[in-house]
Amino acid sequence: MLTRREALLGSVLTAAAVAAVGSTPAMAAVTDVAELPREKVTLVAPPFVHAHDQVAKGGPKIVEFTMKIEEKPMVIDADGTQLNAMTYNGSIPGPLMVVHEGDYLELTLINPDTNTLAHNIDFHAATGGLGGGALTLINPGEQVTLRFKATRSGTFVYHCAPGGAMIPWHVVSGMSGAVMVLPRDGLRDEKGKPVRYDRIYYIGENDFYIPRDEQGKFKKYDSAGDNYDDTVKVMRGLVPTHVVFNGKAGSLTGENAMKAKVGETVLIVHSQANRDTRPHLIGGHGDFVWEHGKFGNPPAKDLETWFIRGGSAGAALYAFRQPGVYAYVNHNLIEAVELGATAHFTVDGKWDDDLMMQVEAPKAIAS
């Protein structure tokens, strides 16, 4: 006989959760972990990333995070188009969580009773059925704590996966983010030499599918669940109405542009939980690019554009050599220019004529 909670959450995921919780191997090593030191981390909203060591200090530890799910309307373009968003910690994407290989990531996930839907989290960095999705499925008014061992270094997506058609709907409503698992001795180039970064930024790319009314105008809805039927119809056409960075067209431009200085090395983590994308830094390059997002593999060098597969995250390292405004785009330029997938870096410093200069200003064609 199903309990009320099982009926609300759905029998498939609930059965998986019961099986996972009841399995002996899952409990076998818990007493060994209990003696490890703990570190409590406060998450910050993207594109920024919480403070962390690039090289691990000491042995493995348990890194504690707390994340609250928020269902709320969010404006996603300059025209005031509204997304009935579902978010981790109130931001799209959810915050980047950083640990080191061998550490344990422990997340307390909270679904306040002000929400209307069940949610969970599927960690691509985790080892175990459904990436922890079955063990974290919670109704409004509930919270849950999950711990997993970071066994592989790299950048990994996390997203909501409540089951069935709910999975893509929750993802394209904003519920994704990323985890970065650094090697204990830090990042290394293709020859194994250490590399460091002065700044780190996290860019989450999202595709949105906003329904239109009979006049072709984007519709608004009262709550997160009201738009489900209409949104699914748009989703099934596989043609997004918006493709944006960090939740909104223009969210990382103007006053919100990412900052750097000439000579600084910047690590850019880029995730896309649903569609393939192709990041490009106009006027710069990827000095080192972990296109697959896995730090155990040697990075590619000097890329102009790199490829991030849907459902994954990658990382690129670049040392800025010239001042100015750099556009960072999805190099499907239709999606960058028409649908919103453009960000800016503003870089301070001294111009180097040896790298680029205007030899002669525009003038009339000589006869």
PDB file of N, CA and C in Angstrom, residues 67-147:
ATOM      1  N   MET A  67      21.418  24.117   0.222  1.00  0.00           N
ATOM      2  CA  MET A  67      20.821  24.761  -0.936  1.00  0.00           C
ATOM      3  C   MET A  67      19.301  24.704  -0.809  1.00  0.00           C
ATOM      4  N   LYS A  68      18.671  25.859  -1.046  1.00  0.00           N
ATOM      5  CA  LYS A  68      17.219  25.973  -0.950  1.00  0.00           C
ATOM      6  C   LYS A  68      16.614  26.088  -2.346  1.00  0.00           C
ATOM      7  N   ILE A  69      15.554  25.350  -2.575  1.00  0.00           N
ATOM      8  CA  ILE A  69      14.839  25.409  -3.857  1.00  0.00           C
ATOM      9  C   ILE A  69      13.840  26.555  -3.809  1.00  0.00           C
ATOM     10  N   GLU A  70      13.833  27.367  -4.867  1.00  0.00           N
ATOM     11  CA  GLU A  70      12.890  28.483  -4.952  1.00  0.00           C
ATOM     12  C   GLU A  70      12.136  28.411  -6.270  1.00  0.00           C
ATOM     13  N   GLU A  71      10.820  28.405  -6.175  1.00  0.00           N
ATOM     14  CA  GLU A  71       9.963  28.562  -7.351  1.00  0.00           C
ATOM     15  C   GLU A  71       9.533  30.025  -7.390  1.00  0.00           C
ATOM     16  N   LYS A  72       9.823  30.714  -8.492  1.00  0.00           N
ATOM     17  CA  LYS A  72       9.512  32.137  -8.546  1.00  0.00           C
ATOM     18  C   LYS A  72       9.537  32.620  -9.989  1.00  0.00           C
ATOM     19  N   PRO A  73       8.774  33.671 -10.296  1.00  0.00           N
ATOM     20  CA  PRO A  73       8.846  34.252 -11.642  1.00  0.00           C
ATOM     21  C   PRO A  73      10.149  35.013 -11.818  1.00  0.00           C
ATOM     22  N   MET A  74      10.754  34.897 -13.012  1.00  0.00           N
ATOM     23  CA  MET A  74      11.974  35.626 -13.323  1.00  0.00           C
ATOM     24  C   MET A  74      11.856  36.213 -14.721  1.00  0.00           C
ATOM     25  N   VAL A  75      12.311  37.442 -14.884  1.00  0.00           N
ATOM     26  CA  VAL A  75      12.324  38.106 -16.191  1.00  0.00           C
ATOM     27  C   VAL A  75      13.580  37.662 -16.925  1.00  0.00           C
ATOM     28  N   ILE A  76      13.426  37.240 -18.195  1.00  0.00           N
ATOM     29  CA  ILE A  76      14.551  36.627 -18.899  1.00  0.00           C
ATOM     30  C   ILE A  76      15.015  37.414 -20.120  1.00  0.00           C
ATOM     31  N   ASP A  77      14.452  38.586 -20.370  1.00  0.00           N
ATOM     32  CA  ASP A  77      14.948  39.429 -21.460  1.00  0.00           C
ATOM     33  C   ASP A  77      14.547  40.869 -21.211  1.00  0.00           C
ATOM     34  N   ALA A  78      15.006  41.761 -22.087  1.00  0.00           N
ATOM     35  CA  ALA A  78      14.743  43.195 -21.923  1.00  0.00           C
ATOM     36  C   ALA A  78      13.297  43.565 -22.200  1.00  0.00           C
ATOM     37  N   ASP A  79      12.533  42.659 -22.792  1.00  0.00           N
ATOM     38  CA  ASP A  79      11.125  42.913 -23.085  1.00  0.00           C
ATOM     39  C   ASP A  79      10.208  42.536 -21.939  1.00  0.00           C
ATOM     40  N   GLY A  80      10.769  42.028 -20.863  1.00  0.00           N
ATOM     41  CA  GLY A  80       9.966  41.671 -19.700  1.00  0.00           C
ATOM     42  C   GLY A  80       9.350  40.293 -19.763  1.00  0.00           C
ATOM     43  N   THR A  81       9.826  39.437 -20.671  1.00  0.00           N
ATOM     44  CA  THR A  81       9.298  38.076 -20.774  1.00  0.00           C
ATOM     45  C   THR A  81       9.522  37.333 -19.462  1.00  0.00           C
ATOM     46  N   GLN A  82       8.482  36.666 -18.990  1.00  0.00           N
ATOM     47  CA  GLN A  82       8.536  36.009 -17.678  1.00  0.00           C
ATOM     48  C   GLN A  82       8.667  34.504 -17.810  1.00  0.00           C
ATOM     49  N   LEU A  83       9.601  33.962 -17.054  1.00  0.00           N
ATOM     50  CA  LEU A  83       9.747  32.516 -16.896  1.00  0.00           C
ATOM     51  C   LEU A  83       9.240  32.149 -15.511  1.00  0.00           C
ATOM     52  N   ASN A  84       8.340  31.169 -15.433  1.00  0.00           N
ATOM     53  CA  ASN A  84       7.964  30.637 -14.124  1.00  0.00           C
ATOM     54  C   ASN A  84       9.074  29.683 -13.689  1.00  0.00           C
ATOM     55  N   ALA A  85      10.072  30.273 -13.066  1.00  0.00           N
ATOM     56  CA  ALA A  85      11.328  29.563 -12.835  1.00  0.00           C
ATOM     57  C   ALA A  85      11.261  28.617 -11.645  1.00  0.00           C
ATOM     58  N   MET A  86      12.052  27.565 -11.741  1.00  0.00           N
ATOM     59  CA  MET A  86      12.368  26.687 -10.623  1.00  0.00           C
ATOM     60  C   MET A  86      13.874  26.764 -10.467  1.00  0.00           C
ATOM     61  N   THR A  87      14.354  27.059  -9.276  1.00  0.00           N
ATOM     62  CA  THR A  87      15.770  27.374  -9.109  1.00  0.00           C
ATOM     63  C   THR A  87      16.378  26.679  -7.896  1.00  0.00           C
ATOM     64  N   TYR A  88      17.677  26.498  -7.966  1.00  0.00           N
ATOM     65  CA  TYR A  88      18.467  26.123  -6.796  1.00  0.00           C
ATOM     66  C   TYR A  88      19.067  27.403  -6.227  1.00  0.00           C
ATOM     67  N   ASN A  89      18.702  27.724  -4.996  1.00  0.00           N
ATOM     68  CA  ASN A  89      19.231  28.895  -4.286  1.00  0.00           C
ATOM     69  C   ASN A  89      18.843  30.217  -4.942  1.00  0.00           C
ATOM     70  N   GLY A  90      17.796  30.205  -5.752  1.00  0.00           N
ATOM     71  CA  GLY A  90      17.267  31.444  -6.302  1.00  0.00           C
ATOM     72  C   GLY A  90      17.946  31.938  -7.547  1.00  0.00           C
ATOM     73  N   SER A  91      18.952  31.218  -8.074  1.00  0.00           N
ATOM     74  CA  SER A  91      19.677  31.691  -9.252  1.00  0.00           C
ATOM     75  C   SER A  91      19.599  30.669 -10.379  1.00  0.00           C
ATOM     76  N   ILE A  92      19.710  31.171 -11.597  1.00  0.00           N
ATOM     77  CA  ILE A  92      19.866  30.324 -12.784  1.00  0.00           C
ATOM     78  C   ILE A  92      21.194  30.685 -13.420  1.00  0.00           C
ATOM     79  N   PRO A  93      22.154  29.747 -13.474  1.00  0.00           N
ATOM     80  CA  PRO A  93      22.116  28.385 -12.951  1.00  0.00           C
ATOM     81  C   PRO A  93      22.218  28.361 -11.436  1.00  0.00           C
ATOM     82  N   GLY A  94      22.091  27.180 -10.856  1.00  0.00           N
ATOM     83  CA  GLY A  94      22.384  27.039  -9.441  1.00  0.00           C
ATOM     84  C   GLY A  94      23.863  27.246  -9.187  1.00  0.00           C
ATOM     85  N   PRO A  95      24.270  27.464  -7.934  1.00  0.00           N
ATOM     86  CA  PRO A  95      25.671  27.767  -7.622  1.00  0.00           C
ATOM     87  C   PRO A  95      26.634  26.647  -8.008  1.00  0.00           C
ATOM     88  N   LEU A  96      27.864  27.035  -8.333  1.00  0.00           N
ATOM     89  CA  LEU A  96      28.942  26.074  -8.553  1.00  0.00           C
ATOM     90  C   LEU A  96      29.464  25.629  -7.191  1.00  0.00           C
ATOM     91  N   MET A  97      29.569  24.319  -6.992  1.00  0.00           N
ATOM     92  CA  MET A  97      30.126  23.750  -5.761  1.00  0.00           C
ATOM     93  C   MET A  97      31.508  23.179  -6.085  1.00  0.00           C
ATOM     94  N   VAL A  98      32.505  23.533  -5.280  1.00  0.00           N
ATOM     95  CA  VAL A  98      33.883  23.103  -5.531  1.00  0.00           C
ATOM     96  C   VAL A  98      34.374  22.236  -4.376  1.00  0.00           C
ATOM     97  N   VAL A  99      34.896  21.051  -4.718  1.00  0.00           N
ATOM     98  CA  VAL A  99      35.553  20.167  -3.759  1.00  0.00           C
ATOM     99  C   VAL A  99      36.806  19.623  -4.435  1.00  0.00           C
ATOM    100  N   HIS A 100      37.554  18.782  -3.725  1.00  0.00           N
ATOM    101  CA  HIS A 100      38.716  18.114  -4.309  1.00  0.00           C
ATOM    102  C   HIS A 100      38.455  16.616  -4.428  1.00  0.00           C
ATOM    103  N   GLU A 101      39.141  16.005  -5.368  1.00  0.00           N
ATOM    104  CA  GLU A 101      39.009  14.567  -5.563  1.00  0.00           C
ATOM    105  C   GLU A 101      39.340  13.844  -4.257  1.00  0.00           C
ATOM    106  N   GLY A 102      38.467  12.949  -3.882  1.00  0.00           N
ATOM    107  CA  GLY A 102      38.632  12.232  -2.621  1.00  0.00           C
ATOM    108  C   GLY A 102      37.843  12.816  -1.475  1.00  0.00           C
ATOM    109  N   ASP A 103      37.400  14.073  -1.610  1.00  0.00           N
ATOM    110  CA  ASP A 103      36.523  14.682  -0.606  1.00  0.00           C
ATOM    111  C   ASP A 103      35.119  14.088  -0.707  1.00  0.00           C
ATOM    112  N   TYR A 104      34.325  14.360   0.328  1.00  0.00           N
ATOM    113  CA  TYR A 104      32.910  14.002   0.314  1.00  0.00           C
ATOM    114  C   TYR A 104      32.092  15.289   0.217  1.00  0.00           C
ATOM    115  N   LEU A 105      31.205  15.337  -0.740  1.00  0.00           N
ATOM    116  CA  LEU A 105      30.296  16.476  -0.869  1.00  0.00           C
ATOM    117  C   LEU A 105      29.001  16.116  -0.143  1.00  0.00           C
ATOM    118  N   GLU A 106      28.632  16.918   0.827  1.00  0.00           N
ATOM    119  CA  GLU A 106      27.414  16.680   1.606  1.00  0.00           C
ATOM    120  C   GLU A 106      26.467  17.853   1.422  1.00  0.00           C
ATOM    121  N   LEU A 107      25.333  17.595   0.824  1.00  0.00           N
ATOM    122  CA  LEU A 107      24.367  18.649   0.525  1.00  0.00           C
ATOM    123  C   LEU A 107      23.082  18.454   1.311  1.00  0.00           C
ATOM    124  N   THR A 108      22.656  19.517   1.982  1.00  0.00           N
ATOM    125  CA  THR A 108      21.313  19.568   2.556  1.00  0.00           C
ATOM    126  C   THR A 108      20.436  20.364   1.598  1.00  0.00           C
ATOM    127  N   LEU A 109      19.443  19.701   1.042  1.00  0.00           N
ATOM    128  CA  LEU A 109      18.542  20.298   0.061  1.00  0.00           C
ATOM    129  C   LEU A 109      17.203  20.572   0.736  1.00  0.00           C
ATOM    130  N   ILE A 110      16.731  21.812   0.600  1.00  0.00           N
ATOM    131  CA  ILE A 110      15.520  22.256   1.288  1.00  0.00           C
ATOM    132  C   ILE A 110      14.464  22.646   0.265  1.00  0.00           C
ATOM    133  N   ASN A 111      13.252  22.100   0.419  1.00  0.00           N
ATOM    134  CA  ASN A 111      12.110  22.450  -0.421  1.00  0.00           C
ATOM    135  C   ASN A 111      11.064  23.119   0.467  1.00  0.00           C
ATOM    136  N   PRO A 112      11.064  24.465   0.559  1.00  0.00           N
ATOM    137  CA  PRO A 112      10.176  25.160   1.495  1.00  0.00           C
ATOM    138  C   PRO A 112       8.701  24.877   1.209  1.00  0.00           C
ATOM    139  N   ASP A 113       7.884  25.021   2.222  1.00  0.00           N
ATOM    140  CA  ASP A 113       6.451  24.753   2.047  1.00  0.00           C
ATOM    141  C   ASP A 113       5.749  25.829   1.227  1.00  0.00           C
ATOM    142  N   THR A 114       6.469  26.892   0.883  1.00  0.00           N
ATOM    143  CA  THR A 114       5.909  27.912  -0.022  1.00  0.00           C
ATOM    144  C   THR A 114       5.952  27.457  -1.481  1.00  0.00           C
ATOM    145  N   ASN A 115       6.717  26.398  -1.773  1.00  0.00           N
ATOM    146  CA  ASN A 115       6.739  25.841  -3.125  1.00  0.00           C
ATOM    147  C   ASN A 115       5.531  24.943  -3.352  1.00  0.00           C
ATOM    148  N   THR A 116       5.305  24.578  -4.620  1.00  0.00           N
ATOM    149  CA  THR A 116       4.133  23.766  -4.961  1.00  0.00           C
ATOM    150  C   THR A 116       4.485  22.398  -5.516  1.00  0.00           C
ATOM    151  N   LEU A 117       5.764  22.157  -5.840  1.00  0.00           N
ATOM    152  CA  LEU A 117       6.153  20.940  -6.544  1.00  0.00           C
ATOM    153  C   LEU A 117       7.224  20.162  -5.792  1.00  0.00           C
ATOM    154  N   ALA A 118       7.292  18.866  -6.073  1.00  0.00           N
ATOM    155  CA  ALA A 118       8.379  18.029  -5.566  1.00  0.00           C
ATOM    156  C   ALA A 118       9.628  18.257  -6.417  1.00  0.00           C
ATOM    157  N   HIS A 119      10.804  18.220  -5.779  1.00  0.00           N
ATOM    158  CA  HIS A 119      12.074  18.431  -6.476  1.00  0.00           C
ATOM    159  C   HIS A 119      13.125  17.476  -5.918  1.00  0.00           C
ATOM    160  N   ASN A 120      14.229  17.360  -6.648  1.00  0.00           N
ATOM    161  CA  ASN A 120      15.359  16.564  -6.176  1.00  0.00           C
ATOM    162  C   ASN A 120      16.620  17.071  -6.855  1.00  0.00           C
ATOM    163  N   ILE A 121      17.712  16.291  -6.775  1.00  0.00           N
ATOM    164  CA  ILE A 121      18.952  16.678  -7.441  1.00  0.00           C
ATOM    165  C   ILE A 121      19.683  15.420  -7.920  1.00  0.00           C
ATOM    166  N   ASP A 122      20.078  15.445  -9.183  1.00  0.00           N
ATOM    167  CA  ASP A 122      20.850  14.375  -9.821  1.00  0.00           C
ATOM    168  C   ASP A 122      22.249  14.926 -10.065  1.00  0.00           C
ATOM    169  N   PHE A 123      23.248  14.390  -9.350  1.00  0.00           N
ATOM    170  CA  PHE A 123      24.631  14.830  -9.490  1.00  0.00           C
ATOM    171  C   PHE A 123      25.344  13.949 -10.521  1.00  0.00           C
ATOM    172  N   HIS A 124      25.781  14.529 -11.639  1.00  0.00           N
ATOM    173  CA  HIS A 124      26.570  13.775 -12.605  1.00  0.00           C
ATOM    174  C   HIS A 124      27.945  13.410 -12.037  1.00  0.00           C
ATOM    175  N   ALA A 125      28.364  14.088 -10.973  1.00  0.00           N
ATOM    176  CA  ALA A 125      29.654  13.785 -10.343  1.00  0.00           C
ATOM    177  C   ALA A 125      29.586  12.594  -9.401  1.00  0.00           C
ATOM    178  N   ALA A 126      28.358  12.152  -9.068  1.00  0.00           N
ATOM    179  CA  ALA A 126      28.182  11.121  -8.052  1.00  0.00           C
ATOM    180  C   ALA A 126      28.177   9.727  -8.662  1.00  0.00           C
ATOM    181  N   THR A 127      28.476   8.729  -7.821  1.00  0.00           N
ATOM    182  CA  THR A 127      28.409   7.327  -8.213  1.00  0.00           C
ATOM    183  C   THR A 127      27.268   6.674  -7.458  1.00  0.00           C
ATOM    184  N   GLY A 128      26.276   6.180  -8.195  1.00  0.00           N
ATOM    185  CA  GLY A 128      25.106   5.562  -7.579  1.00  0.00           C
ATOM    186  C   GLY A 128      23.867   5.837  -8.402  1.00  0.00           C
ATOM    187  N   GLY A 129      22.863   4.993  -8.251  1.00  0.00           N
ATOM    188  CA  GLY A 129      21.656   5.068  -9.060  1.00  0.00           C
ATOM    189  C   GLY A 129      21.033   6.447  -9.100  1.00  0.00           C
ATOM    190  N   LEU A 130      20.762   6.912 -10.315  1.00  0.00           N
ATOM    191  CA  LEU A 130      20.089   8.194 -10.567  1.00  0.00           C
ATOM    192  C   LEU A 130      20.858   9.387 -10.012  1.00  0.00           C
ATOM    193  N   GLY A 131      22.164   9.216  -9.760  1.00  0.00           N
ATOM    194  CA  GLY A 131      22.985  10.330  -9.300  1.00  0.00           C
ATOM    195  C   GLY A 131      22.523  10.935  -7.992  1.00  0.00           C
ATOM    196  N   GLY A 132      21.839  10.142  -7.185  1.00  0.00           N
ATOM    197  CA  GLY A 132      21.275  10.636  -5.925  1.00  0.00           C
ATOM    198  C   GLY A 132      19.857  11.131  -6.066  1.00  0.00           C
ATOM    199  N   GLY A 133      19.310  11.083  -7.279  1.00  0.00           N
ATOM    200  CA  GLY A 133      17.966  11.616  -7.496  1.00  0.00           C
ATOM    201  C   GLY A 133      16.897  10.922  -6.676  1.00  0.00           C
ATOM    202  N   ALA A 134      16.983   9.593  -6.543  1.00  0.00           N
ATOM    203  CA  ALA A 134      15.980   8.865  -5.772  1.00  0.00           C
ATOM    204  C   ALA A 134      16.080   9.150  -4.284  1.00  0.00           C
ATOM    205  N   LEU A 135      17.282   9.462  -3.814  1.00  0.00           N
ATOM    206  CA  LEU A 135      17.502   9.687  -2.383  1.00  0.00           C
ATOM    207  C   LEU A 135      17.218  11.118  -1.951  1.00  0.00           C
ATOM    208  N   THR A 136      16.967  11.990  -2.907  1.00  0.00           N
ATOM    209  CA  THR A 136      16.785  13.408  -2.567  1.00  0.00           C
ATOM    210  C   THR A 136      15.419  13.955  -2.965  1.00  0.00           C
ATOM    211  N   LEU A 137      14.510  13.124  -3.406  1.00  0.00           N
ATOM    212  CA  LEU A 137      13.206  13.602  -3.870  1.00  0.00           C
ATOM    213  C   LEU A 137      12.358  14.033  -2.677  1.00  0.00           C
ATOM    214  N   ILE A 138      12.004  15.312  -2.647  1.00  0.00           N
ATOM    215  CA  ILE A 138      11.315  15.876  -1.479  1.00  0.00           C
ATOM    216  C   ILE A 138      10.127  16.734  -1.901  1.00  0.00           C
ATOM    217  N   ASN A 139       9.066  16.648  -1.102  1.00  0.00           N
ATOM    218  CA  ASN A 139       7.875  17.473  -1.270  1.00  0.00           C
ATOM    219  C   ASN A 139       8.086  18.850  -0.643  1.00  0.00           C
ATOM    220  N   PRO A 140       7.242  19.819  -0.970  1.00  0.00           N
ATOM    221  CA  PRO A 140       7.264  21.092  -0.240  1.00  0.00           C
ATOM    222  C   PRO A 140       7.144  20.857   1.263  1.00  0.00           C
ATOM    223  N   GLY A 141       7.969  21.570   2.026  1.00  0.00           N
ATOM    224  CA  GLY A 141       7.966  21.412   3.472  1.00  0.00           C
ATOM    225  C   GLY A 141       8.921  20.351   3.974  1.00  0.00           C
ATOM    226  N   GLU A 142       9.755  19.787   3.077  1.00  0.00           N
ATOM    227  CA  GLU A 142      10.710  18.755   3.475  1.00  0.00           C
ATOM    228  C   GLU A 142      12.143  19.181   3.146  1.00  0.00           C
ATOM    229  N   GLN A 143      13.102  18.545   3.816  1.00  0.00           N
ATOM    230  CA  GLN A 143      14.507  18.699   3.488  1.00  0.00           C
ATOM    231  C   GLN A 143      15.177  17.328   3.568  1.00  0.00           C
ATOM    232  N   VAL A 144      16.329  17.212   2.914  1.00  0.00           N
ATOM    233  CA  VAL A 144      17.038  15.945   2.875  1.00  0.00           C
ATOM    234  C   VAL A 144      18.531  16.236   2.797  1.00  0.00           C
ATOM    235  N   THR A 145      19.348  15.328   3.313  1.00  0.00           N
ATOM    236  CA  THR A 145      20.801  15.478   3.231  1.00  0.00           C
ATOM    237  C   THR A 145      21.388  14.265   2.522  1.00  0.00           C
ATOM    238  N   LEU A 146      22.210  14.535   1.516  1.00  0.00           N
ATOM    239  CA  LEU A 146      22.866  13.493   0.733  1.00  0.00           C
ATOM    240  C   LEU A 146      24.374  13.709   0.788  1.00  0.00           C
ATOM    241  N   ARG A 147      25.123  12.630   0.872  1.00  0.00           N
ATOM    242  CA  ARG A 147      26.581  12.716   0.819  1.00  0.00           C
ATOM    243  C   ARG A 147      27.085  11.743  -0.244  1.00  0.00           C
TER     244      ARG A 147
END
